[in-house]
mmCIF file of C-alpha atoms in Angstrom:
data_model
loop_
_atom_site.group_PDB
_atom_site.id
_atom_site.type_symbol
_atom_site.label_atom_id
_atom_site.label_comp_id
_atom_site.label_asym_id
_atom_site.label_seq_id
_atom_site.Cartn_x
_atom_site.Cartn_y
_atom_site.Cartn_z
ATOM 1 C CA UNK A 1 -23.585 3.798 -0.115
ATOM 2 C CA UNK A 2 -22.871 1.941 -3.340
ATOM 3 C CA UNK A 3 -19.121 1.467 -3.924
ATOM 4 C CA UNK A 4 -17.443 0.194 -7.063
ATOM 5 C CA UNK A 5 -14.206 -1.155 -5.548
ATOM 6 C CA UNK A 6 -12.006 -0.989 -8.620
ATOM 7 C CA UNK A 7 -13.139 2.473 -9.686
ATOM 8 C CA UNK A 8 -13.439 4.052 -6.218
ATOM 9 C CA UNK A 9 -10.580 2.400 -4.327
ATOM 10 C CA UNK A 10 -7.953 0.496 -6.330
ATOM 11 C CA UNK A 11 -4.921 2.601 -7.373
ATOM 12 C CA UNK A 12 -6.181 5.659 -5.473
ATOM 13 C CA UNK A 13 -3.751 7.737 -3.381
ATOM 14 C CA UNK A 14 -3.744 6.752 0.312
ATOM 15 C CA UNK A 15 -3.578 9.583 2.870
ATOM 16 C CA UNK A 16 -2.847 8.860 6.544
ATOM 17 C CA UNK A 17 -4.450 10.550 9.552
ATOM 18 C CA UNK A 18 -1.807 13.326 9.481
ATOM 19 C CA UNK A 19 -2.477 14.190 5.827
ATOM 20 C CA UNK A 20 0.653 12.479 4.448
ATOM 21 C CA UNK A 21 0.747 10.280 1.352
ATOM 22 C CA UNK A 22 1.440 6.589 1.967
ATOM 23 C CA UNK A 23 1.279 5.301 -1.575
ATOM 24 C CA UNK A 24 -1.583 3.865 -3.556
ATOM 25 C CA UNK A 25 -4.091 1.112 -2.918
ATOM 26 C CA UNK A 26 -2.357 -1.859 -4.534
ATOM 27 C CA UNK A 27 -4.718 -4.605 -3.433
ATOM 28 C CA UNK A 28 -8.118 -5.287 -1.902
ATOM 29 C CA UNK A 29 -8.666 -8.337 0.303
ATOM 30 C CA UNK A 30 -12.110 -9.908 0.263
ATOM 31 C CA UNK A 31 -13.360 -12.645 2.601
ATOM 32 C CA UNK A 32 -15.641 -14.986 0.637
ATOM 33 C CA UNK A 33 -16.131 -17.473 3.497
ATOM 34 C CA UNK A 34 -18.331 -15.475 5.869
ATOM 35 C CA UNK A 35 -22.085 -15.725 6.104
ATOM 36 C CA UNK A 36 -23.919 -14.064 3.233
ATOM 37 C CA UNK A 37 -22.123 -12.142 0.532
ATOM 38 C CA UNK A 38 -18.335 -11.766 0.398
ATOM 39 C CA UNK A 39 -17.093 -8.741 2.338
ATOM 40 C CA UNK A 40 -14.106 -6.433 1.990
ATOM 41 C CA UNK A 41 -11.682 -7.035 4.850
ATOM 42 C CA UNK A 42 -8.751 -4.702 4.166
ATOM 43 C CA UNK A 43 -6.650 -2.887 1.596
ATOM 44 C CA UNK A 44 -2.978 -3.468 0.903
ATOM 45 C CA UNK A 45 -0.299 -0.913 0.114
ATOM 46 C CA UNK A 46 3.057 -2.210 -1.073
ATOM 47 C CA UNK A 47 5.281 -3.173 -3.961
ATOM 48 C CA UNK A 48 4.886 -6.930 -3.550
ATOM 49 C CA UNK A 49 1.097 -6.632 -3.774
ATOM 50 C CA UNK A 50 1.434 -4.432 -6.842
ATOM 51 C CA UNK A 51 3.895 -6.908 -8.371
ATOM 52 C CA UNK A 52 1.413 -9.748 -7.892
ATOM 53 C CA UNK A 53 -0.891 -7.959 -10.341
ATOM 54 C CA UNK A 54 1.712 -8.366 -13.102
ATOM 55 C CA UNK A 55 1.891 -11.393 -15.419
ATOM 56 C CA UNK A 56 3.791 -14.394 -14.016
ATOM 57 C CA UNK A 57 7.415 -13.972 -15.088
ATOM 58 C CA UNK A 58 7.440 -10.279 -14.163
ATOM 59 C CA UNK A 59 5.698 -10.740 -10.811
ATOM 60 C CA UNK A 60 8.182 -13.433 -9.787
ATOM 61 C CA UNK A 61 11.135 -11.253 -10.817
ATOM 62 C CA UNK A 62 9.893 -8.156 -8.992
ATOM 63 C CA UNK A 63 9.063 -10.138 -5.835
ATOM 64 C CA UNK A 64 12.530 -11.719 -5.802
ATOM 65 C CA UNK A 65 14.132 -8.266 -6.113
ATOM 66 C CA UNK A 66 11.973 -6.951 -3.271
ATOM 67 C CA UNK A 67 12.934 -9.883 -1.014
ATOM 68 C CA UNK A 68 16.630 -9.445 -1.836
ATOM 69 C CA UNK A 69 16.836 -5.683 -1.247
ATOM 70 C CA UNK A 70 14.514 -5.290 1.706
ATOM 71 C CA UNK A 71 15.136 -6.069 5.347
ATOM 72 C CA UNK A 72 11.734 -7.697 5.547
ATOM 73 C CA UNK A 73 10.247 -10.168 3.056
ATOM 74 C CA UNK A 74 6.807 -8.570 3.330
ATOM 75 C CA UNK A 75 6.759 -4.808 2.816
ATOM 76 C CA UNK A 76 2.974 -4.629 2.674
ATOM 77 C CA UNK A 77 0.843 -2.377 4.831
ATOM 78 C CA UNK A 78 -2.615 -3.779 5.486
ATOM 79 C CA UNK A 79 -5.355 -1.409 6.610
ATOM 80 C CA UNK A 80 -8.654 -2.769 7.967
ATOM 81 C CA UNK A 81 -11.687 -1.647 5.962
ATOM 82 C CA UNK A 82 -13.275 -0.092 9.055
ATOM 83 C CA UNK A 83 -10.372 2.440 9.172
ATOM 84 C CA UNK A 84 -10.918 3.591 5.590
ATOM 85 C CA UNK A 85 -12.894 6.523 4.262
ATOM 86 C CA UNK A 86 -13.231 6.931 0.508
ATOM 87 C CA UNK A 87 -13.268 10.421 -0.959
ATOM 88 C CA UNK A 88 -13.522 11.480 -4.587
ATOM 89 C CA UNK A 89 -9.794 11.243 -5.381
ATOM 90 C CA UNK A 90 -8.178 9.722 -2.290
ATOM 91 C CA UNK A 91 -8.512 6.950 0.242
ATOM 92 C CA UNK A 92 -8.161 8.353 3.757
ATOM 93 C CA UNK A 93 -7.004 5.912 6.429
ATOM 94 C CA UNK A 94 -7.215 6.328 10.201
ATOM 95 C CA UNK A 95 -3.641 5.184 10.868
ATOM 96 C CA UNK A 96 -0.274 6.895 11.431
ATOM 97 C CA UNK A 97 1.842 6.261 8.354
ATOM 98 C CA UNK A 98 5.114 6.489 10.278
ATOM 99 C CA UNK A 99 4.156 3.342 12.189
ATOM 100 C CA UNK A 100 3.783 1.280 9.002
ATOM 101 C CA UNK A 101 6.190 -0.240 6.495
ATOM 102 C CA UNK A 102 4.596 1.871 3.744
ATOM 103 C CA UNK A 103 7.037 4.680 4.508
ATOM 104 C CA UNK A 104 10.057 2.432 5.096
ATOM 105 C CA UNK A 105 11.558 3.057 1.642
ATOM 106 C CA UNK A 106 11.171 6.810 2.093
ATOM 107 C CA UNK A 107 12.930 6.695 5.485
ATOM 108 C CA UNK A 108 15.722 4.469 4.102
ATOM 109 C CA UNK A 109 16.257 6.784 1.111
ATOM 110 C CA UNK A 110 16.412 9.845 3.357
ATOM 111 C CA UNK A 111 18.894 8.232 5.776
ATOM 112 C CA UNK A 112 21.173 6.496 3.275
ATOM 113 C CA UNK A 113 21.082 8.820 0.258
ATOM 114 C CA UNK A 114 19.545 12.273 0.764
ATOM 115 C CA UNK A 115 21.424 13.093 3.992
ATOM 116 C CA UNK A 116 24.744 12.421 2.202
ATOM 117 C CA UNK A 117 24.096 14.942 -0.585
ATOM 118 C CA UNK A 118 25.914 18.228 0.101
ATOM 119 C CA UNK A 119 23.433 21.008 0.797
ATOM 120 C CA UNK A 120 20.523 18.660 1.318
#
């Protein structure tokens, strides 16, 4: 199977093993040190990875905001390549999204904001 990583994987919607959206593929980690050709090791989902794709002053600003507002300095979910299946429009991962930090912002928003709205 011939895969074009940027076209077929980067920025695609990530779906967990229960059919729920986790975000988008924000980064692809490649190991260039192994024997033979470089190989894809994992994908990353998270705002700090996405911010690192921005030009320098903006990436530094966004990463400092993320570190300040989050409980954890690294809100990146890393999924091993062997747990990934590419489809036409999505990237399906064989992990439970609730056990990752990818859904942490959603859980925080629900607990601290949505539950306090009358009628919600």
